[in-house]
XYZ file of C-alpha atoms in Angstrom:
626
model
C 4.774 210.515 173.579
C 8.122 209.286 172.181
C 11.148 211.393 173.077
C 12.672 211.140 169.613
C 11.879 213.977 167.156
C 8.608 213.463 165.292
C 8.062 213.936 161.570
C 4.906 215.626 160.309
C 2.779 215.096 157.233
C -0.716 215.800 155.981
C -2.871 212.689 155.666
C -6.463 211.602 155.271
C -7.399 209.409 158.213
C -10.395 207.767 159.778
C -11.578 206.188 162.971
C -14.097 203.348 162.831
C -15.751 201.578 165.726
C -18.424 198.920 166.155
C -21.823 200.381 167.042
C -23.478 198.509 169.931
C -20.337 196.621 170.847
C -20.554 197.200 174.624
C -24.110 195.877 174.827
C -23.155 192.834 172.719
C -20.137 192.146 174.949
C -22.382 192.270 178.037
C -24.731 189.750 176.393
C -22.200 187.382 174.809
C -18.457 187.961 175.207
C -17.525 185.252 172.688
C -19.585 186.686 169.842
C -18.332 190.188 170.722
C -14.749 188.988 170.297
C -15.755 187.596 166.892
C -16.904 191.105 165.952
C -13.434 192.456 166.754
C -11.742 189.677 164.772
C -13.919 190.469 161.752
C -13.134 194.198 162.109
C -9.393 193.592 162.242
C -9.350 191.125 159.345
C -11.525 193.273 157.069
C -9.665 196.448 158.021
C -6.268 195.041 157.096
C -7.460 193.856 153.672
C -9.604 196.891 152.851
C -7.118 199.534 153.969
C -4.300 197.842 152.057
C -6.523 197.656 148.964
C -6.918 201.437 149.031
C -3.209 202.222 149.517
C -3.683 202.966 153.202
C -2.072 201.848 156.438
C -3.712 200.560 159.586
C -2.146 202.675 162.309
C -3.522 200.725 165.275
C -6.439 198.780 166.703
C -7.965 199.933 169.971
C -10.458 197.397 171.274
C -13.491 197.687 169.005
C -12.002 200.608 167.030
C -9.415 201.099 164.281
C -7.391 204.096 163.100
C -6.132 204.152 159.492
C -4.342 206.688 157.263
C -4.404 207.201 153.488
C -2.521 209.249 150.866
C -5.705 210.986 149.648
C -9.172 211.867 150.888
C -10.827 209.980 148.046
C -9.060 206.735 148.891
C -9.903 207.197 152.570
C -13.613 207.712 151.866
C -13.803 204.795 149.436
C -12.075 202.528 151.951
C -14.414 203.684 154.736
C -17.492 203.020 152.592
C -16.198 199.604 151.514
C -15.349 198.581 155.087
C -18.734 199.749 156.380
C -20.560 197.819 153.664
C -18.540 194.616 154.118
C -18.690 194.706 157.897
C -22.478 194.822 157.979
C -22.543 191.630 155.897
C -19.746 189.721 157.652
C -20.872 190.552 161.184
C -24.243 188.904 160.538
C -22.445 185.559 160.858
C -22.073 186.185 164.607
C -25.817 185.814 165.055
C -26.691 189.503 164.675
C -25.454 192.093 162.182
C -23.656 195.189 163.463
C -22.788 198.463 161.774
C -19.695 200.594 161.990
C -19.519 204.307 162.703
C -16.756 205.964 160.669
C -15.389 209.509 160.830
C -13.064 210.788 158.084
C -10.823 213.824 158.481
C -7.729 215.354 156.829
C -5.069 216.682 159.139
C -1.428 217.487 159.748
C -0.207 214.771 162.104
C 2.993 213.843 163.904
C 4.348 210.362 163.239
C 6.122 208.516 166.027
C 9.029 206.115 165.559
C 6.552 203.273 166.103
C 4.302 204.549 163.313
C 1.608 205.875 165.655
C -0.043 209.218 164.867
C -0.313 212.161 167.251
C -1.818 215.625 167.243
C -5.088 217.551 167.266
C -6.022 216.094 163.882
C -6.177 212.585 165.322
C -8.440 213.802 168.110
C -10.627 215.599 165.539
C -11.043 212.401 163.490
C -12.134 210.544 166.641
C -14.687 213.256 167.454
C -16.067 213.169 163.885
C -16.477 209.387 164.254
C -18.390 209.852 167.513
C -20.856 212.127 165.681
C -21.741 209.354 163.224
C -24.800 207.146 163.613
C -24.527 203.349 163.142
C -23.859 202.566 159.488
C -22.818 206.133 158.632
C -19.588 207.446 157.142
C -19.279 211.098 158.217
C -16.793 213.586 156.774
C -15.329 216.742 158.205
C -15.829 219.884 156.123
C -12.209 219.811 154.947
C -12.688 216.330 153.453
C -16.026 217.260 151.862
C -14.487 220.314 150.229
C -11.911 218.193 148.428
C -14.526 215.757 147.100
C -17.610 217.934 146.630
C -17.303 217.890 142.838
C -16.988 214.115 142.525
C -20.153 212.764 140.936
C -19.576 209.276 142.366
C -20.406 210.532 145.861
C -23.643 211.771 147.397
C -23.374 214.229 150.270
C -25.826 215.392 152.912
C -24.947 218.292 155.161
C -25.338 217.591 158.867
C -24.706 221.246 159.683
C -22.160 222.608 162.117
C -21.482 220.564 165.247
C -19.531 221.611 168.301
C -17.179 218.712 168.961
C -15.358 218.275 172.248
C -11.805 219.544 172.044
C -12.346 220.614 168.419
C -14.997 223.339 168.432
C -17.542 224.084 165.677
C -16.996 222.056 162.529
C -19.164 221.332 159.487
C -20.040 217.648 159.032
C -21.305 215.768 155.970
C -22.813 212.340 155.498
C -21.413 210.552 152.424
C -22.591 207.616 150.340
C -21.361 206.099 147.086
C -23.808 205.949 144.190
C -22.940 202.307 143.628
C -21.824 199.665 146.141
C -18.357 200.453 147.461
C -17.138 196.911 146.985
C -17.533 197.278 143.213
C -15.227 200.278 143.225
C -12.300 198.755 145.096
C -9.071 199.265 143.143
C -7.531 196.197 141.602
C -3.928 195.328 142.329
C -2.935 195.813 138.692
C -3.906 198.115 135.869
C -5.379 200.840 138.043
C -4.287 204.455 138.485
C -4.550 204.145 142.259
C -2.114 201.269 142.232
C 0.553 203.203 140.379
C 3.407 204.726 142.375
C 2.907 208.454 142.979
C 6.058 209.377 141.045
C 4.831 207.414 138.046
C 1.491 209.215 138.109
C 3.294 212.587 138.162
C 5.581 211.806 135.250
C 5.286 214.136 132.299
C 2.877 216.620 133.925
C 3.486 220.053 132.425
C 0.250 221.990 132.977
C -1.545 223.230 136.064
C -4.529 225.428 136.924
C -4.639 227.320 140.208
C -8.252 227.477 141.374
C -9.479 230.219 143.737
C -8.812 229.325 147.350
C -11.930 229.029 149.514
C -12.452 231.614 152.251
C -13.234 229.701 155.466
C -12.998 232.705 157.772
C -15.792 233.004 160.310
C -17.259 236.132 158.692
C -16.535 234.991 155.116
C -15.096 238.447 154.441
C -11.582 237.435 153.373
C -12.197 236.434 149.752
C -9.865 239.186 148.558
C -7.118 237.640 150.698
C -7.808 234.056 149.582
C -7.908 235.153 145.944
C -4.738 237.170 146.367
C -2.762 234.262 147.783
C -3.950 231.948 144.992
C -3.139 234.554 142.354
C 0.357 235.181 143.741
C 1.072 231.455 143.438
C -0.461 231.358 139.943
C 1.668 234.302 138.803
C 4.804 232.681 140.203
C 4.118 229.432 138.351
C 3.650 231.299 135.054
C 7.321 232.299 135.269
C 8.454 228.679 134.884
C 9.444 227.588 131.385
C 7.752 224.436 130.198
C 4.774 224.778 132.553
C 1.453 225.936 131.090
C -0.721 227.862 133.543
C -4.144 229.203 132.445
C -4.883 232.815 133.344
C -6.720 233.903 136.453
C -9.908 234.725 134.558
C -10.205 231.128 133.357
C -9.190 229.435 136.604
C -11.290 231.632 138.902
C -14.417 231.060 136.793
C -14.755 227.770 138.692
C -15.275 229.509 142.034
C -17.798 227.612 144.145
C -18.418 224.977 141.511
C -19.221 221.377 142.404
C -17.777 220.217 139.086
C -15.621 217.116 139.072
C -11.859 217.777 139.029
C -11.524 215.752 135.847
C -14.109 217.925 134.082
C -12.422 221.141 135.267
C -9.105 219.835 133.974
C -10.694 218.951 130.641
C -12.245 222.412 130.243
C -9.029 224.193 131.134
C -6.853 221.769 129.195
C -4.582 220.979 132.149
C -3.296 217.843 133.814
C -3.271 219.097 137.402
C -5.247 221.427 139.663
C -4.041 223.295 142.729
C -6.879 224.021 145.128
C -6.962 225.182 148.684
C -8.694 226.937 151.536
C -7.736 229.700 153.934
C -9.062 230.290 157.425
C -7.964 233.689 158.780
C -8.653 234.579 162.392
C -6.899 237.621 163.789
C -3.205 237.143 163.115
C -3.489 233.384 162.624
C -3.751 231.608 159.278
C -4.621 228.051 158.403
C -3.985 227.266 154.750
C -4.681 223.824 153.316
C -3.602 223.119 149.740
C -3.776 220.049 147.572
C -2.467 219.148 144.151
C -4.942 217.024 142.190
C -4.264 214.920 139.111
C -7.041 216.129 136.796
C -6.615 213.073 134.582
C -8.049 210.759 137.220
C -9.055 212.913 140.191
C -6.515 211.517 142.634
C -4.486 213.680 144.996
C -0.765 213.953 144.323
C 0.201 216.068 147.315
C -1.397 218.083 150.096
C -0.230 220.092 153.061
C -1.537 222.267 155.856
C 0.111 225.477 157.096
C -0.756 226.885 160.529
C 1.178 230.127 160.793
C 1.091 233.773 161.772
C -0.105 236.148 159.061
C 3.383 237.687 158.945
C 4.502 234.396 157.386
C 2.186 234.745 154.378
C 5.015 235.610 151.967
C 7.047 232.586 153.013
C 3.968 230.337 152.783
C 3.204 231.468 149.224
C 6.771 230.829 148.198
C 6.818 227.417 149.893
C 3.571 226.306 148.256
C 4.736 227.332 144.789
C 8.058 225.547 145.257
C 6.375 222.431 146.638
C 4.151 222.334 143.547
C 7.172 222.533 141.271
C 8.894 219.783 143.234
C 5.784 217.617 142.992
C 5.807 218.091 139.208
C 9.521 217.372 138.963
C 10.398 220.902 137.800
C 13.139 223.270 138.907
C 13.891 226.956 138.425
C 16.582 228.423 136.224
C 18.699 231.242 137.624
C 16.672 233.779 135.634
C 13.357 232.340 136.848
C 14.627 232.304 140.434
C 15.172 236.073 140.278
C 11.555 236.658 139.225
C 9.892 233.964 141.312
C 7.503 235.478 143.873
C 9.635 238.580 144.294
C 7.963 240.696 146.951
C 8.254 244.445 147.278
C 6.879 244.880 150.801
C 7.301 243.219 154.157
C 4.322 245.066 155.642
C 1.324 242.720 155.865
C -1.197 245.549 156.384
C -0.012 247.279 153.196
C -0.087 243.936 151.407
C -3.706 243.352 152.442
C -4.776 246.726 151.017
C -2.843 245.860 147.857
C -4.772 242.568 147.553
C -8.064 244.406 148.086
C -7.136 246.838 145.338
C -6.124 244.102 142.945
C -9.387 242.222 143.418
C -11.414 245.379 142.746
C -9.244 246.225 139.723
C -10.004 242.880 138.100
C -13.770 243.510 137.951
C -13.049 246.388 135.532
C -15.945 248.748 136.118
C -15.466 252.473 136.561
C -16.774 252.376 140.146
C -14.559 249.476 141.182
C -11.590 251.081 139.451
C -12.080 254.103 141.695
C -12.349 251.857 144.767
C -9.203 250.002 143.656
C -7.381 253.328 143.390
C -8.317 254.087 147.005
C -7.035 250.696 148.204
C -3.711 251.141 146.390
C -3.415 254.626 147.879
C -3.887 253.128 151.365
C -1.206 250.532 150.625
C 1.409 253.098 149.560
C 0.503 255.361 152.479
C 1.379 252.515 154.867
C 4.480 251.472 152.923
C 5.728 254.255 150.625
C 8.353 251.871 149.191
C 5.804 249.285 147.988
C 6.624 249.295 144.249
C 3.910 246.823 143.153
C 1.223 248.900 144.853
C 2.501 252.017 143.042
C 2.310 250.076 139.757
C -1.250 248.995 140.591
C -2.124 252.611 141.358
C -0.670 253.685 138.011
C -2.822 251.128 136.193
C -5.991 252.447 137.838
C -5.176 256.007 136.741
C -4.508 254.888 133.160
C -7.788 252.976 132.992
C -9.724 255.817 134.618
C -8.354 258.048 131.873
C -9.667 255.599 129.261
C -13.125 256.028 130.738
C -13.245 259.764 131.319
C -10.305 261.319 129.430
C -9.485 263.425 132.490
C -5.995 264.830 131.917
C -5.207 264.693 135.644
C -5.693 260.888 135.629
C -3.172 260.629 132.821
C -0.668 262.824 134.648
C -1.076 260.759 137.806
C -0.709 257.555 135.841
C 2.609 258.714 134.484
C 3.809 260.032 137.845
C 2.910 256.918 139.828
C 4.333 254.492 137.274
C 7.570 256.502 137.200
C 7.688 256.335 140.993
C 7.179 252.560 140.897
C 10.149 252.302 138.531
C 12.248 254.519 140.786
C 11.566 252.076 143.633
C 12.124 248.996 141.491
C 13.648 249.567 138.033
C 13.175 245.848 137.278
C 9.428 245.757 137.913
C 8.040 244.728 134.517
C 4.444 245.713 135.390
C 5.550 249.283 136.088
C 7.239 249.517 132.680
C 3.958 248.384 131.088
C 1.993 251.014 133.022
C 4.261 253.867 131.974
C 4.304 252.491 128.424
C 0.519 252.738 128.292
C 0.553 256.284 129.622
C 3.124 257.302 127.008
C 1.205 255.600 124.188
C -1.978 257.457 125.127
C -0.006 260.706 124.751
C 1.228 259.527 121.328
C 4.816 259.264 122.576
C 4.989 255.939 120.769
C 8.755 255.620 120.514
C 9.234 256.113 124.258
C 6.303 253.782 124.929
C 7.899 251.086 122.744
C 11.109 251.324 124.784
C 9.147 250.746 127.990
C 7.276 247.760 126.538
C 10.541 246.294 125.234
C 12.104 246.655 128.671
C 9.107 244.947 130.297
C 9.443 242.014 127.894
C 13.160 241.803 128.558
C 12.452 241.597 132.289
C 9.574 239.122 132.023
C 9.053 237.230 128.783
C 5.909 235.591 130.194
C 4.052 238.874 130.839
C 0.944 238.958 128.642
C 0.224 242.657 129.242
C 3.616 243.703 127.866
C 3.001 242.026 124.497
C -0.682 242.929 124.369
C -0.396 246.660 125.035
C 2.727 246.931 122.877
C 0.726 245.340 120.064
C -2.120 247.821 120.547
C 0.359 250.711 120.492
C 1.902 249.350 117.276
C -1.549 249.079 115.693
C -2.234 252.724 116.532
C 0.997 253.858 114.895
C 0.118 251.916 111.754
C 2.914 249.360 112.208
C 0.513 246.532 111.464
C 3.130 243.855 110.777
C 4.621 244.393 114.196
C 1.159 244.433 115.761
C 0.410 241.028 114.194
C 3.638 239.577 115.577
C 3.089 241.008 119.053
C -0.540 239.891 119.257
C 0.669 236.404 118.328
C 3.269 236.506 121.117
C 0.619 237.718 123.547
C -1.558 234.791 122.513
C 1.307 232.339 123.026
C 1.954 233.703 126.510
C -1.727 233.220 127.417
C -3.234 230.711 124.937
C -6.762 230.836 126.356
C -7.054 234.631 125.977
C -9.385 235.718 123.177
C -8.509 239.415 122.979
C -5.077 239.123 121.377
C -6.348 236.741 118.702
C -9.392 238.896 117.896
C -7.221 241.993 117.462
C -4.614 240.050 115.503
C -7.384 239.227 113.020
C -8.210 242.925 112.823
C -4.609 243.797 111.934
C -4.479 240.996 109.332
C -7.681 242.343 107.781
C -6.167 245.799 107.446
C -3.086 244.224 105.837
C -5.289 242.411 103.322
C -4.100 238.930 104.359
C -7.538 237.356 103.951
C -6.711 233.689 104.517
C -4.763 234.358 107.701
C -7.496 236.742 108.842
C -10.229 234.105 108.462
C -8.140 231.587 110.389
C -7.530 234.110 113.176
C -11.219 235.114 113.214
C -12.268 231.491 113.636
C -9.692 230.958 116.408
C -10.963 234.078 118.169
C -14.584 232.923 117.980
C -13.627 229.470 119.270
C -11.718 231.008 122.175
C -14.596 233.350 122.991
C -17.115 230.515 122.948
C -14.921 228.563 125.341
C -14.479 231.627 127.548
C -18.226 232.334 127.626
C -18.907 228.803 128.841
C -17.146 229.835 132.043
C -17.997 233.580 132.040
C -21.465 233.947 130.450
C -21.912 237.563 131.606
C -18.685 239.008 130.184
C -19.741 241.932 128.000
C -16.299 242.419 126.458
C -16.199 238.866 125.110
C -19.497 239.311 123.272
C -18.490 242.795 122.183
C -15.101 241.828 120.758
C -16.429 238.624 119.211
C -19.190 240.267 117.172
C -16.785 241.578 114.500
C -15.037 238.235 113.776
C -18.458 236.621 113.446
C -19.523 239.274 110.961
C -16.387 238.757 108.885
C -17.015 235.007 108.925
C -20.475 235.636 107.444
C -22.453 234.808 110.613
C -24.314 238.104 110.533
C -27.280 237.196 112.735
C -25.027 235.586 115.323
C -22.846 238.687 115.204
C -25.847 240.932 115.804
C -26.945 238.798 118.766
C -23.543 239.022 120.420
C -23.391 242.775 119.929
C -26.855 243.222 121.447
C -25.940 240.933 124.341
C -22.870 243.064 125.073
C -25.000 246.216 125.043
C -27.531 244.641 127.387
C -24.807 243.681 129.856
C -22.900 246.996 129.738
C -25.073 249.683 128.103
C -22.887 252.593 129.243
C -19.433 251.127 128.808
C -17.561 253.283 126.260
C -15.509 250.390 124.832
C -18.610 248.207 124.430
C -20.346 251.120 122.689
C -17.364 251.576 120.360
C -17.291 247.879 119.449
C -21.058 247.910 118.878
C -20.528 250.774 116.413
C -17.859 248.666 114.671
C -20.310 245.805 114.365
C -23.105 247.973 112.987
C -20.719 249.423 110.396
C -19.797 245.917 109.266
C -23.464 244.983 108.998
C -24.074 248.016 106.744
C -26.162 249.990 109.257
C -24.145 253.143 108.790
C -26.350 255.723 110.491
C -26.749 253.549 113.588
C -23.008 252.896 113.560
C -22.261 256.613 113.529
C -24.819 257.225 116.284
C -23.148 254.507 118.356
C -19.728 255.984 117.725
C -20.981 259.369 118.932
C -22.359 257.701 122.081
C -19.044 255.985 122.776
C -17.257 259.344 122.548
C -19.763 260.942 124.916
C -19.226 258.031 127.328
C -15.495 258.776 127.300
C -13.928 256.270 124.919
C -10.247 256.845 124.273
C -9.236 255.202 121.001
C -6.567 257.709 119.973
C -5.172 256.869 116.535
C -6.758 253.409 116.664
C -9.815 254.429 114.678
C -7.650 255.514 111.706
C -6.571 251.911 111.138
C -9.716 250.103 112.304
C -10.896 248.125 109.238
C -14.391 247.750 110.694
C -15.030 251.327 109.557
C -13.572 250.938 106.052
C -17.020 251.479 104.449
C -17.411 254.750 106.345
C -13.984 256.267 105.742
C -15.334 258.700 103.116
C -18.481 259.589 105.036
C -18.364 263.304 106.056
C -19.796 262.575 109.487
C -17.208 259.856 110.145
C -14.385 262.126 109.003
C -15.620 264.823 111.394
C -15.661 262.340 114.276
C -12.125 261.148 113.500
C -10.883 264.704 113.353
C -12.463 265.420 116.707
C -11.107 262.405 118.636
C -7.624 261.962 117.169
C -4.764 264.359 117.833
C -3.586 266.607 115.026
């Protein structure tokens, strides 16, 4: 090893050797030397053609590195194909065995590569049969959605000096030589900085859990979501919400198709292997316009470093996109409120449960947040998460103790961190439920002042404004919520509702159509989301698509027959369709299930045809405060 300090970088690399070379050399040394000459000549040309570098030749073998896994695999396939043809001129054709891996390597002053990753690539190559290009699992994961490749799992193999590793056989659907990049006019030939120019949108996909027991999805999701939330704080960078990005979990869809569906230019994807206190995180930034990798890196650290890793990844992404943080953004960028990893893990468990939004999981989330604050009583974000669970549990069951706890825990979160925007939103919701609308508005305003990108602050402030009858303000706030999260359908659907109540018919129809379009797009990724069907039924009815509206309402009921909010929205839909008795029955059921609509129902235009109905008036009197 050189004595000078080594630099490190993450690269795709492969080893290739000539199958049957030793036997051929024993038979005919001259023809065997021809095989090596052909390998070296073809390798130089092929590797260069795919933006790679030949690191070194070792007898009948070659080691090469590439800036992306795709380029490495294409080069390997092209070399394998060409070598079989060219070697036939020696009197007998030979095949190569190629192993492709992605690894963090050390680079010597002479350009040679060192490290476990190099050894792993050699072991993957040894597992290949003549004529095969074999990938490690890490390489396969980056390319599994590319339709140009065909993969065949070879299962897990225990490789010497490496241990168990998943291997995959790869083939191109058309001859590799036809796919070699040209020297001009191709995306692969463009300098990396040129390919990055002008990129201002990114989706953070769920990180894959590679832990031995596959029981760390909450942790992998949490890390990805922390990075996503940090990136949303950056002005000029559009980042789709978690619900949209995480809908692609486990998909084999091509990166370009994912980018098209999410409307982004880049994707951040990754994997996490957690074993005891050790973490291995591999991340890569992919250009969704062409599928090529812009940047990738591997982190092998102790779990105590997780906060620093998240921060480093987010900053590396920004650097790769040519963006920088303002002073205000720097203050809000990945601000952590605990240094205790155990508490943080319970917090991540709670957050994952909270996002499924069922009563049972909300209760489980509450327990996880309670564990987090028991371990670290000063963990403000966990107290805010706990407050949110209490508020939502109150919405389901209208238990006054849940409301009291929601207010207490959100106030405690603010005591620990007065600048925690999420805590201001939580206490704002609790105050709004108690009809303390002026105090609630102050909390929502403070949350917006602290974080102008926070969707929940605008959204719940808009709902509170609707309840008070300040419909103009509700329209404005729902619009701001929509701008902060353009793919969200809820804000637009409720904005249309407020416009309807204001009698602004043209704007209402436009908003209704936008809401339906957003819901259709959302349902393509989340076909079993009851709330989307439920909230979309009313805009469809107003647009005159009555049968379609009925279908969506029934679909929502089938998916969540006991959900109080779904029941309430179904009653709204039935009222619009003129089925008044069924609408009133459904409204009664939603109340029995625990719906908490407060003053909302007084301004809900879906019930305008029932406002004078004695039964409806009795219901309103019963569920709204005097």
